CSV table of C-alpha atoms and ligand atoms in Angstrom, one decimal:
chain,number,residue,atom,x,y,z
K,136,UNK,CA,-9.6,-10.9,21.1
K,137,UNK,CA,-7.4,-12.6,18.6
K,138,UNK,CA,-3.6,-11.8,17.1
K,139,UNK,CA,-4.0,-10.9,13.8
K,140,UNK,CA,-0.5,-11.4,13.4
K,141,UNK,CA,0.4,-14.7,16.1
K,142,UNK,CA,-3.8,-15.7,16.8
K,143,UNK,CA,-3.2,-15.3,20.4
K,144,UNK,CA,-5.6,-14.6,22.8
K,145,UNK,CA,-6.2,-12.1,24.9
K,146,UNK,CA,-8.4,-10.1,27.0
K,147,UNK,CA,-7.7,-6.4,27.2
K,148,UNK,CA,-9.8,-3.9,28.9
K,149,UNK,CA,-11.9,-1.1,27.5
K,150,UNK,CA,-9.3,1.3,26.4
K,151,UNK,CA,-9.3,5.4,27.4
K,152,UNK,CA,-9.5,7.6,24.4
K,153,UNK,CA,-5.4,8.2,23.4
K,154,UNK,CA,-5.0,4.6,24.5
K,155,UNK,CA,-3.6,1.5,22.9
K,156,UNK,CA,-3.3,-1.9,22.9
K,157,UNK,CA,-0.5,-4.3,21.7
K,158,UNK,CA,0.0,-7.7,21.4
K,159,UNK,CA,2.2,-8.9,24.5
K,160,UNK,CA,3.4,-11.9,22.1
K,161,UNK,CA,4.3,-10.4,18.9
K,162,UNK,CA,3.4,-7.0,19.4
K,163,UNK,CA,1.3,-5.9,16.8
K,164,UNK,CA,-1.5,-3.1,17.4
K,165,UNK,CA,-4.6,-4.7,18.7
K,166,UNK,CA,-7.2,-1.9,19.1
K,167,UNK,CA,-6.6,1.4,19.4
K,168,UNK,CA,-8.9,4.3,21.1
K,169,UNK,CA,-8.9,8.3,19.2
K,170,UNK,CA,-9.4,11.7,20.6
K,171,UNK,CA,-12.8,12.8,19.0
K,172,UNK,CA,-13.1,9.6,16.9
K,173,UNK,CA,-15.6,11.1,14.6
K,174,UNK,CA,-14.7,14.6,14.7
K,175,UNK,CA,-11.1,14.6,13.7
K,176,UNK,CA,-11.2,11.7,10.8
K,177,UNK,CA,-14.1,13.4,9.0
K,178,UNK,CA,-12.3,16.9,9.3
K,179,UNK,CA,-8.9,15.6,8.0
K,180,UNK,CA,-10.4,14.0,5.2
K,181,UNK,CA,-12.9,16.1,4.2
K,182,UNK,CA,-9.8,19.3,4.0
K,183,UNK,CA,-8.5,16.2,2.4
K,184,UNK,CA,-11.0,16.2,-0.3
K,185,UNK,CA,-11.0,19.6,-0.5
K,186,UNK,CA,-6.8,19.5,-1.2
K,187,UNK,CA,-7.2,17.1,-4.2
K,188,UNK,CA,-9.9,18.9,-5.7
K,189,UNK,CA,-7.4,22.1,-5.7
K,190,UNK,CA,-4.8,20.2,-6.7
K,191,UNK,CA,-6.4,19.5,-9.6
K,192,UNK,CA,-7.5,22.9,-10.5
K,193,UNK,CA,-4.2,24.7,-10.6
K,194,UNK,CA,-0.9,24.6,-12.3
K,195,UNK,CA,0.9,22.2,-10.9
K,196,UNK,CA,4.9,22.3,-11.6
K,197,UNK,CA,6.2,24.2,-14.5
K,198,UNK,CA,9.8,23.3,-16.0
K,199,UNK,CA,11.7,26.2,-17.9
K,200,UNK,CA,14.3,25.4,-20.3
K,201,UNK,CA,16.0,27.5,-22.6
K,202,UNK,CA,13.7,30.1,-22.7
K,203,UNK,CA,10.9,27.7,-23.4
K,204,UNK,CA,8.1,26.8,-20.7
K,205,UNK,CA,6.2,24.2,-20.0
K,206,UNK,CA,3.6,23.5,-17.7
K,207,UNK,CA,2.0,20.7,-16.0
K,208,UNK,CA,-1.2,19.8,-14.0
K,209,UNK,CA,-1.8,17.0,-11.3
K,210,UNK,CA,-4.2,15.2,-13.9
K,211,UNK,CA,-1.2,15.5,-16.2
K,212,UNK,CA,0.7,12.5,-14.7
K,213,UNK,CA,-2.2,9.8,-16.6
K,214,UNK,CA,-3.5,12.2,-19.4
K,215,UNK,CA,-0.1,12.2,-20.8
K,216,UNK,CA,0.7,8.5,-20.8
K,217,UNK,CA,-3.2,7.8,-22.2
K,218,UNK,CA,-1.7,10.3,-25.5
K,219,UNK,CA,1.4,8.5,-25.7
K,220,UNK,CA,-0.8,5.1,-25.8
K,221,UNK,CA,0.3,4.0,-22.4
K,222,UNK,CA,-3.7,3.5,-21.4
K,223,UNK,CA,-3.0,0.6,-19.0
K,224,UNK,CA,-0.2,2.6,-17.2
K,225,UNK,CA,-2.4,5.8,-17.5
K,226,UNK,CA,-4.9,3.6,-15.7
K,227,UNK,CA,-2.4,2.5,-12.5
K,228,UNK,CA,-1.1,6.0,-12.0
K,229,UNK,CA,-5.0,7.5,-12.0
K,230,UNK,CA,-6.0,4.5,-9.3
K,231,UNK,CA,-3.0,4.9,-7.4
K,232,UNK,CA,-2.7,8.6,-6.8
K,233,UNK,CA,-5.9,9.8,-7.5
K,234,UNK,CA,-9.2,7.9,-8.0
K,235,UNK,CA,-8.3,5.5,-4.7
K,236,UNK,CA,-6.8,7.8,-2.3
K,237,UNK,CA,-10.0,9.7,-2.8
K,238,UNK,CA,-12.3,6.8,-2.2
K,239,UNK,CA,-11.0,6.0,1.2
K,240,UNK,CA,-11.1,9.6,2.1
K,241,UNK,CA,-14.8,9.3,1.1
K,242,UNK,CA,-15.5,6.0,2.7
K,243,UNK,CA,-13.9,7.3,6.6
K,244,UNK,CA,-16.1,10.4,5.6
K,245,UNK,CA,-19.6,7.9,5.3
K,246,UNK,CA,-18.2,5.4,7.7
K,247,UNK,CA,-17.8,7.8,10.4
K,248,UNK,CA,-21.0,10.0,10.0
K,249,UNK,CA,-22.7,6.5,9.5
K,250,UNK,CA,-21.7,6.3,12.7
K,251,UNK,CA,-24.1,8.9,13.8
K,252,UNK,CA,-26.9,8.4,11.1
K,253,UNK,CA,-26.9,4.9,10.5
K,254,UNK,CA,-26.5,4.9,7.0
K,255,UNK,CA,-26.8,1.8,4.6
K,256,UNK,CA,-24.0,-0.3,3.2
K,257,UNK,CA,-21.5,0.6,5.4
K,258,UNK,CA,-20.1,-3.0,5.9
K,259,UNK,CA,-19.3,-3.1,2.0
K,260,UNK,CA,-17.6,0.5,2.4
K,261,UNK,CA,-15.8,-0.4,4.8
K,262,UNK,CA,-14.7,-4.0,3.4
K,263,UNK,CA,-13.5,-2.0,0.3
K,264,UNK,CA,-11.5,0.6,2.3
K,265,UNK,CA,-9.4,-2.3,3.8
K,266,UNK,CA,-8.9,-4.1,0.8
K,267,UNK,CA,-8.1,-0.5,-1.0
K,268,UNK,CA,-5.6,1.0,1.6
K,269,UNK,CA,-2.5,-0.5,0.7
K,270,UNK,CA,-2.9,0.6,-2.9
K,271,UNK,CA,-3.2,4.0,-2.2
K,272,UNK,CA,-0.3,5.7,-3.3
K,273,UNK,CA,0.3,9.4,-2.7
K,274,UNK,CA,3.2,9.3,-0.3
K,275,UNK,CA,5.4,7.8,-2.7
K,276,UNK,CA,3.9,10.0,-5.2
K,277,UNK,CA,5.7,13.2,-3.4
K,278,UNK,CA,8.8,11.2,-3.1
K,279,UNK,CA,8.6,10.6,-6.9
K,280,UNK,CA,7.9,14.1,-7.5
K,281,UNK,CA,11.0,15.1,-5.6
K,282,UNK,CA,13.1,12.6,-7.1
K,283,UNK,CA,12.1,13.8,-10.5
K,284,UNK,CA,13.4,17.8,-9.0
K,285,UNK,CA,16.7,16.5,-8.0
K,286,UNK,CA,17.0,14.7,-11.6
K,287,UNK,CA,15.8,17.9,-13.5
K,288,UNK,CA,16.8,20.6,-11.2
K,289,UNK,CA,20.9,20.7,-12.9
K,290,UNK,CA,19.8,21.5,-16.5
K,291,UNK,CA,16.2,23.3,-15.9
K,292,UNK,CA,13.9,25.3,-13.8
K,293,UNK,CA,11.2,24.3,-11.6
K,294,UNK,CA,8.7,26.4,-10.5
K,295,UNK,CA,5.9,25.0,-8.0
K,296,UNK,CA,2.5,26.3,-8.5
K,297,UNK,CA,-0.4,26.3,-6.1
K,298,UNK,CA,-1.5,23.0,-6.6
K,299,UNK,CA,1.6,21.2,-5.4
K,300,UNK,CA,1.2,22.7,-2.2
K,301,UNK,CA,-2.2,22.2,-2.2
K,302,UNK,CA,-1.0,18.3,-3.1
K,303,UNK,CA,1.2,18.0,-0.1
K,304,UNK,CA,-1.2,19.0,2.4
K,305,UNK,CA,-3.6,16.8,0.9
K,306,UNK,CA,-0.2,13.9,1.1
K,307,UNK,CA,0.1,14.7,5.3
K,308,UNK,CA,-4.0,14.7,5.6
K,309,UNK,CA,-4.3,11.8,4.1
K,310,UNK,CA,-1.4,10.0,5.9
K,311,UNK,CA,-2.9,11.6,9.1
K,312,UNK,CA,-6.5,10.2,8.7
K,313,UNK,CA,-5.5,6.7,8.6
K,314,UNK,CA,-3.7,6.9,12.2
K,315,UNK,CA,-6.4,8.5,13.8
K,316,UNK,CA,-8.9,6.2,13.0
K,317,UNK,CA,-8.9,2.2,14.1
K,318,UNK,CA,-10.1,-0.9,12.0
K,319,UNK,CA,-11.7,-2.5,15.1
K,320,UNK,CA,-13.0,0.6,16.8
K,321,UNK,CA,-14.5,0.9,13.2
K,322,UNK,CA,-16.1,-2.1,12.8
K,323,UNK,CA,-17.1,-2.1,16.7
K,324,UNK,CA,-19.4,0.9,15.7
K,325,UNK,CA,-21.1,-0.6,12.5
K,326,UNK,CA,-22.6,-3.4,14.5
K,327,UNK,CA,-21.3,-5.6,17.4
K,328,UNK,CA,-18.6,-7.7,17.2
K,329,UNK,CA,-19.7,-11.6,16.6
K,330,UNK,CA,-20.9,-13.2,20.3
K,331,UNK,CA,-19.5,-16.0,21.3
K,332,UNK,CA,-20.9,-19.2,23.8
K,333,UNK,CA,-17.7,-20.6,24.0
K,334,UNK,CA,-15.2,-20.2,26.7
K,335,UNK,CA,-12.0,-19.3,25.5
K,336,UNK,CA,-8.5,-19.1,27.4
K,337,UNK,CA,-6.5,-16.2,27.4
K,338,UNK,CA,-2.9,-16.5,26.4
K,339,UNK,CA,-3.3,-19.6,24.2
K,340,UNK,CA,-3.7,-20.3,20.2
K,341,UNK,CA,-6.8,-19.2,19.0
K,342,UNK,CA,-7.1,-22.4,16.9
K,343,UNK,CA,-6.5,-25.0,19.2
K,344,UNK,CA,-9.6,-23.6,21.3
K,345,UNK,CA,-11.8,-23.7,17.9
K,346,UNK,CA,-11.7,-20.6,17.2
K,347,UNK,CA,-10.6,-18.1,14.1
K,348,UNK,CA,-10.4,-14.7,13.2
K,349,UNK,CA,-12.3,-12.6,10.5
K,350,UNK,CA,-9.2,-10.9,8.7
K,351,UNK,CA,-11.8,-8.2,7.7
K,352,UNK,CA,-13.4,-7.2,10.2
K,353,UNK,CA,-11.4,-8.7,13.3
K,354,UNK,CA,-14.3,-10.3,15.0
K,355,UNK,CA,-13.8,-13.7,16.3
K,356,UNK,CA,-15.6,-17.0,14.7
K,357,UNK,CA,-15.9,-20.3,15.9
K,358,UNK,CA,-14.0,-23.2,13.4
K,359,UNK,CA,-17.6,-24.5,13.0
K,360,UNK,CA,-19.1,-21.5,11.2
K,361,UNK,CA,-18.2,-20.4,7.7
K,362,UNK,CA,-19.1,-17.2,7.5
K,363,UNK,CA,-18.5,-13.8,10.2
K,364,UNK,CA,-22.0,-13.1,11.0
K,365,UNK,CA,-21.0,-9.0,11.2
K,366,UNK,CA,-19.5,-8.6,7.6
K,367,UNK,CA,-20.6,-11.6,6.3
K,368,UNK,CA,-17.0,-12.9,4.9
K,369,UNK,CA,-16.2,-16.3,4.6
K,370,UNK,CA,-13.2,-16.8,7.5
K,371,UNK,CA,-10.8,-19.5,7.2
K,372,UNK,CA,-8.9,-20.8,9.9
K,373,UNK,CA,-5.4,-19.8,7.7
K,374,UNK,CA,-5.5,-18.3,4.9
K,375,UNK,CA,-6.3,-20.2,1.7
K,376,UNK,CA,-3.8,-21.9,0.3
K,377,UNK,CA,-1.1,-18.7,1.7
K,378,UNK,CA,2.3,-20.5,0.9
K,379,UNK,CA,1.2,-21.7,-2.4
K,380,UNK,CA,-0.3,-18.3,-3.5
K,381,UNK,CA,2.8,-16.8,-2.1
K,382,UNK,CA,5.2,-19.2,-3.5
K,383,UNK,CA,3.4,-18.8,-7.2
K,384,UNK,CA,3.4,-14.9,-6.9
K,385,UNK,CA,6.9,-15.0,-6.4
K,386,UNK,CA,7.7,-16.9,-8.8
K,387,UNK,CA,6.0,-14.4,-11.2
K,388,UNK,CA,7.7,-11.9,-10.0
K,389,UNK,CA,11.2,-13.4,-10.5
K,390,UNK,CA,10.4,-14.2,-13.7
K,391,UNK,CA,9.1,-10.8,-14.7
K,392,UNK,CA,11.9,-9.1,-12.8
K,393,UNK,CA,14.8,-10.4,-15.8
K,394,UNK,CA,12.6,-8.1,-18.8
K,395,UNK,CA,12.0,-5.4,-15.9
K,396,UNK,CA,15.9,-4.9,-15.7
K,397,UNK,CA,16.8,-5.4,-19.2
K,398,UNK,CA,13.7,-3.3,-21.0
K,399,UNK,CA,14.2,0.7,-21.2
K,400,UNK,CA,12.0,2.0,-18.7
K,401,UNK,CA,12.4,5.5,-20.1
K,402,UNK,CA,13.0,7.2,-23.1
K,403,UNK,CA,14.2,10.5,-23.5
K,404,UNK,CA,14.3,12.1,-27.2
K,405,UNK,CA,16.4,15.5,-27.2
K,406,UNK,CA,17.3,16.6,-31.1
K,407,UNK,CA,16.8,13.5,-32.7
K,408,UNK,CA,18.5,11.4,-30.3
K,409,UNK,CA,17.0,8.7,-28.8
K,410,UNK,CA,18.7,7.3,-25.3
K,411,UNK,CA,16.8,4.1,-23.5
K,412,UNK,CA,17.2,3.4,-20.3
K,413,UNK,CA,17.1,0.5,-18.0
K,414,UNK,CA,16.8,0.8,-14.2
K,415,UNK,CA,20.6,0.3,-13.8
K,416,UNK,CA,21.7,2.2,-16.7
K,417,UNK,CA,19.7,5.0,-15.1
K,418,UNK,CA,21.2,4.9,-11.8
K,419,UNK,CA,24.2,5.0,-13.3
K,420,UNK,CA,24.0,8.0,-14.9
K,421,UNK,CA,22.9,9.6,-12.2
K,422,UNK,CA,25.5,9.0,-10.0
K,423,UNK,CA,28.3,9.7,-12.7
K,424,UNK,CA,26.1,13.0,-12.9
K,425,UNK,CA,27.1,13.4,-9.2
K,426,UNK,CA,22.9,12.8,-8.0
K,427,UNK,CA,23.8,10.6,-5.2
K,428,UNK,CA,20.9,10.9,-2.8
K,429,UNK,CA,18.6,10.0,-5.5
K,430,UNK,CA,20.4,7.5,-7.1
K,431,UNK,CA,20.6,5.9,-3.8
K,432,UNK,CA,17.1,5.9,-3.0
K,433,UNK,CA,16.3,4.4,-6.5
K,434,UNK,CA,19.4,1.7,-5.7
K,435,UNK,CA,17.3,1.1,-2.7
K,436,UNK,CA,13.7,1.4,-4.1
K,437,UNK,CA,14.1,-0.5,-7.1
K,438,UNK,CA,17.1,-2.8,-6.9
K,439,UNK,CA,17.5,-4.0,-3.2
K,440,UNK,CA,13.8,-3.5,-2.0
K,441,UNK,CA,11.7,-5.8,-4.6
K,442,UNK,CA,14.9,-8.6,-4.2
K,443,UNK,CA,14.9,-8.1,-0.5
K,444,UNK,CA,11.5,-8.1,-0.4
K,445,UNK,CA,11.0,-11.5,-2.6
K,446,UNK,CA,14.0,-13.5,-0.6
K,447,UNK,CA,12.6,-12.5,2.7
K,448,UNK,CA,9.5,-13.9,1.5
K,449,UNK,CA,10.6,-17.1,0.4
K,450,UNK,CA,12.3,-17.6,3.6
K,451,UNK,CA,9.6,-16.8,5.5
K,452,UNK,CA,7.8,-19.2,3.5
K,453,UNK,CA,10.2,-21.4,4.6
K,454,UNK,CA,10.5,-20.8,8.0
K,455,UNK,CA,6.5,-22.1,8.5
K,456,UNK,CA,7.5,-25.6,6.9
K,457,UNK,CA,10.4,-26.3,9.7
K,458,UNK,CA,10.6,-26.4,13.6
K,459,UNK,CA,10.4,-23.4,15.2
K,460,UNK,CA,12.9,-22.0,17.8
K,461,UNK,CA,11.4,-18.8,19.1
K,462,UNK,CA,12.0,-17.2,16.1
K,463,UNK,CA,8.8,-16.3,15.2
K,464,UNK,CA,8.9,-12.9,17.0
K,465,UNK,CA,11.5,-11.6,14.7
K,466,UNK,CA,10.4,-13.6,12.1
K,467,UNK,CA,6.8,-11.9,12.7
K,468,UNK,CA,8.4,-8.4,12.5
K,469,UNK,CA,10.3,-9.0,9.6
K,470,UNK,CA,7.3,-9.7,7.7
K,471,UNK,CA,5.7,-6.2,9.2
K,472,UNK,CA,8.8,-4.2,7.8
K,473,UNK,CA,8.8,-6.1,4.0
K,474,UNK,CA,4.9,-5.7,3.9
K,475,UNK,CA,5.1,-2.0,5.0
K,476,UNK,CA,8.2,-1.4,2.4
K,477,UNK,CA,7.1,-3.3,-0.7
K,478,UNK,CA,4.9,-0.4,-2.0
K,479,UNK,CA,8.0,2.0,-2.2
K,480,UNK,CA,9.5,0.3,-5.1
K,481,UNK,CA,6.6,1.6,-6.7
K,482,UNK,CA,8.5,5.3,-6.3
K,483,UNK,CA,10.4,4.4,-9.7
K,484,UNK,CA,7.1,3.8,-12.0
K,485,UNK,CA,5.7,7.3,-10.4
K,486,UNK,CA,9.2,8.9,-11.3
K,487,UNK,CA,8.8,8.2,-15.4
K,488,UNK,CA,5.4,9.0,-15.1
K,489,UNK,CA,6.0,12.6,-14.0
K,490,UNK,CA,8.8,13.2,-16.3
K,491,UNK,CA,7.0,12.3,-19.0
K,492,UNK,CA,4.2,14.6,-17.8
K,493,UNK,CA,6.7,17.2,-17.8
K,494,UNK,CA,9.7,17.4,-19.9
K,495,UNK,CA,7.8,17.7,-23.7
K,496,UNK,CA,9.6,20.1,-24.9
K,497,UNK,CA,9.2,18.4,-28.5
K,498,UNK,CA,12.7,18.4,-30.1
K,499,UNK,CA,14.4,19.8,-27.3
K,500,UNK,CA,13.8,16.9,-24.8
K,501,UNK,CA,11.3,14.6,-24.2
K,502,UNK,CA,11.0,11.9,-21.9
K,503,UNK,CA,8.5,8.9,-23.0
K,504,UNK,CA,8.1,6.2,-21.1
K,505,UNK,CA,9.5,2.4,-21.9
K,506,UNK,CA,8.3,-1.1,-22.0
K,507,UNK,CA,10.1,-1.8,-19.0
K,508,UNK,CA,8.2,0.1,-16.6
K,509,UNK,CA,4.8,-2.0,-17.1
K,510,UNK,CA,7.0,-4.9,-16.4
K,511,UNK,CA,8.4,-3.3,-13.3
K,512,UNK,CA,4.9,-2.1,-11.9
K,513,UNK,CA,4.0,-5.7,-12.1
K,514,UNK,CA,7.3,-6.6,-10.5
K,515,UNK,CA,6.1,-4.6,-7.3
K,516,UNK,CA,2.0,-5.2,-7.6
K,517,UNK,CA,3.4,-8.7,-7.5
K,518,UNK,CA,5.2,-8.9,-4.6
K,519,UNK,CA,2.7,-6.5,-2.8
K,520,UNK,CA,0.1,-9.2,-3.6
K,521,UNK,CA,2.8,-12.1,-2.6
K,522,UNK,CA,2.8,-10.0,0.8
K,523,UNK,CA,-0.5,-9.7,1.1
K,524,UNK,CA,-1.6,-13.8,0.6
K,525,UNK,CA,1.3,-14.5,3.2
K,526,UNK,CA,-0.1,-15.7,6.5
K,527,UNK,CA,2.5,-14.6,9.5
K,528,UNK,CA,0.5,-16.8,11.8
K,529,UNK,CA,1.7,-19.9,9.8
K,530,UNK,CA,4.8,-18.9,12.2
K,531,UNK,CA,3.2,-19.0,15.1
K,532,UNK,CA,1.4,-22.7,14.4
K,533,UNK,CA,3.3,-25.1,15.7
K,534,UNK,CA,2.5,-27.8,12.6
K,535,UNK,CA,1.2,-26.1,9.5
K,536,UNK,CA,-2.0,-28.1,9.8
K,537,UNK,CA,-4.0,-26.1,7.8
K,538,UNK,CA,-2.1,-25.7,4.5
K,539,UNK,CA,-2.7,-27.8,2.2
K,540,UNK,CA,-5.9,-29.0,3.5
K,541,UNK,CA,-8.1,-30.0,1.3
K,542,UNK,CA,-11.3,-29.2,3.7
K,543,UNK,CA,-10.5,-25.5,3.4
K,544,UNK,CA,-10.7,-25.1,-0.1
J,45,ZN,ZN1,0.3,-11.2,18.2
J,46,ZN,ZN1,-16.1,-10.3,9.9
């Protein structure tokens, strides 16, 4: 099989359930073998299902202040911002934390009975689940949710109703689902990998032996053919123009970044008085409030993580333009950790969202959101993409033959 991550190949034997296999170049996760590799994925995510479908039904967090009450469901979080005419917004918070994460829990539900029954269309399913599984955001929704607790916990009360609990489990399920099922073991089971009449030598470049790798569905192609005969992608050798997509989504994002910092991102109207503020302004007064954790972890989420996450980038891009000295291991893992950390920035966007769902307390405070949090959810869906067009094997290649090529477009 082929690196996904450095396009070396390799031959690894038929793995025991609980087994799995790494890269011995770069060491990402070639293939992977589950206990009960039906069973437990269509359990977790169907109690999954089940979870998000109570945590809809019940109250979800209620916030006491001053004798008055107020009371808040899951569905809450986008109802509220589609009121206050924040309809795109509203639309990125329901895909994020609701309407997405429950697709993929469908989609390993189909896939893996399709398994057993054959069913139709489960190449598309399961090209959509890849694509979708980065976007799906409920992890960083319960760190948003406490967050927004620690900010509102010093002047009101917070009550958690059923639903939040029934939210969390549905948050651990969901996370647990995805390790216990693997993309190629997957794909193996819809139909058999591409076959190959070509001999190929283990422990050198996939390219240099003609060969490339279906990013969807991990089979290996030969240079020769356009498309993977098993999901019926088109498979480039690189991908498409990756340092120039990269490079341009970056630049995007800089650019955006400036209105992201100096725009109010939230807007909280308590008798009459109207405060805006920024990212920074906000962390501010949270730590003069003494809220150090969180205003750490938004110093972290939204200041160093999207500017970390953009220079790394551009150096990386970098990096595949110039001679390589057996950097490309560390080089390799550094892109794993800024791909795998990008989507937390998104923590802050989730934050205004919630208190907006729940501090209306009409004169007495309410929070609304600001201008600057569309910017800054572009900021990160940015970079996320910029992460995602970035091709780590351009590392590996000892020329960068294929960018820029005008036979691959
Ligand atoms: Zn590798
Ligand atoms: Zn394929």
């Amino acid at each position: 099989m082929l690196c996904r991550h450095c396009d070396l190949v390799q031959e690894i034997t038929t793995l025991q359930a609980g087994e799995e296999a790494c890269c011995s170049r770069c060491n990402h996760t070639l293939d992977a073998r589950h206990v009960q590799p039906i069973l437990r994925p269509v359990l977790y995510a169907a109690t999954a299902l089940f979870m998000l479908l109570l945590a809809n039904l019940f109250p979800f967090v209620s916030m006491f202040v001053a004798g008055d009450r107020h009371q808040m469901s899951f569905f809450d979080t986008s109802s509220v911002l589609f009121q206050q005419h924040h309809q795109w917004l509203a639309l990125l918070i329901w895909l994020l934390i609701q309407a997405i994460p429950a697709f993929c829990m469908m989609a390993i539900i189909y896939l893996k009975l399709g398994m057993l029954y054959k069913l139709p269309f489960r190449v598309w399913v399961a090209r959509v689940l890849y694509m979708l599984k980065p976007w799906s955001m409920v992890d960083i929704f319960l760190m948003g949710l406490i967050i927004s607790f620690v900010k509102l916990v010093a002047d009101a009360e917070i009550s958690l109703g059923a639903s939040f609990w029934a939210f969390c489990i549905f948050c651990l399920l969901h996370l647990r689902v995805f390790q216990v099922i693997d993309q190629r073991e997957l794909w193996s089971k819809i139909s058999p990998a591409p076959s190959l009449s070509l001999n190929t030598t283990v422990g050198m470049g996939g390219l240099e032996q003609g060969l490339k790798l279906c990013q969807v569905c991990t089979g290996m192609v030969l240079l020769q053919h356009k498309n993977c005969t098993r999901c019926h992608s088109t498979v480039y050798p690189r991908q498409r123009g990756s340092i120039q997509n990269t490079i341009a989504l970056l630049v995007a994002a800089i650019i955006l970044y400036i209105p992201a910092n100096l725009l109010p991102i939230m807007i909280t109207v308590s008798f009459g008085d109207r405060i805006e503020s920024t990212i920074i302004s906000g962390l501010i007064i949270m730590w003069q409030d003494g809220a150090y954790p969180v205003a750490i972890i938004i110093l972290i989420a939204s200041v160093i993580v999207p500017v970390a996450k953009i220079l790394v980038l551009l150096w990386l891009c970098y990096l595949t333009r110039i001679s390589k000295a057996g950097r490309q291991r560390y080089s390799t893992q550094v892109y794993r950790v800024v791909d795998w950390i990008g989507r937390w920035s998104m923590v802050d966007v989730l934050v205004v969202a919630i208190m907006a769902a729940l501090v209306r307390f009409d004169l007495l405070m309410t929070v609304y959101p600001g201008v600057g949090v569309i910017v800054f959810a572009a900021v990160v869906i940015l970079t996320m993409l910029a992460a995602l067009s970035f091709d780590p094997r351009l590392l590996w290649d000892a020329r960068p033959v294929y960018e820029g090529k005008a036979s691959d477009r």
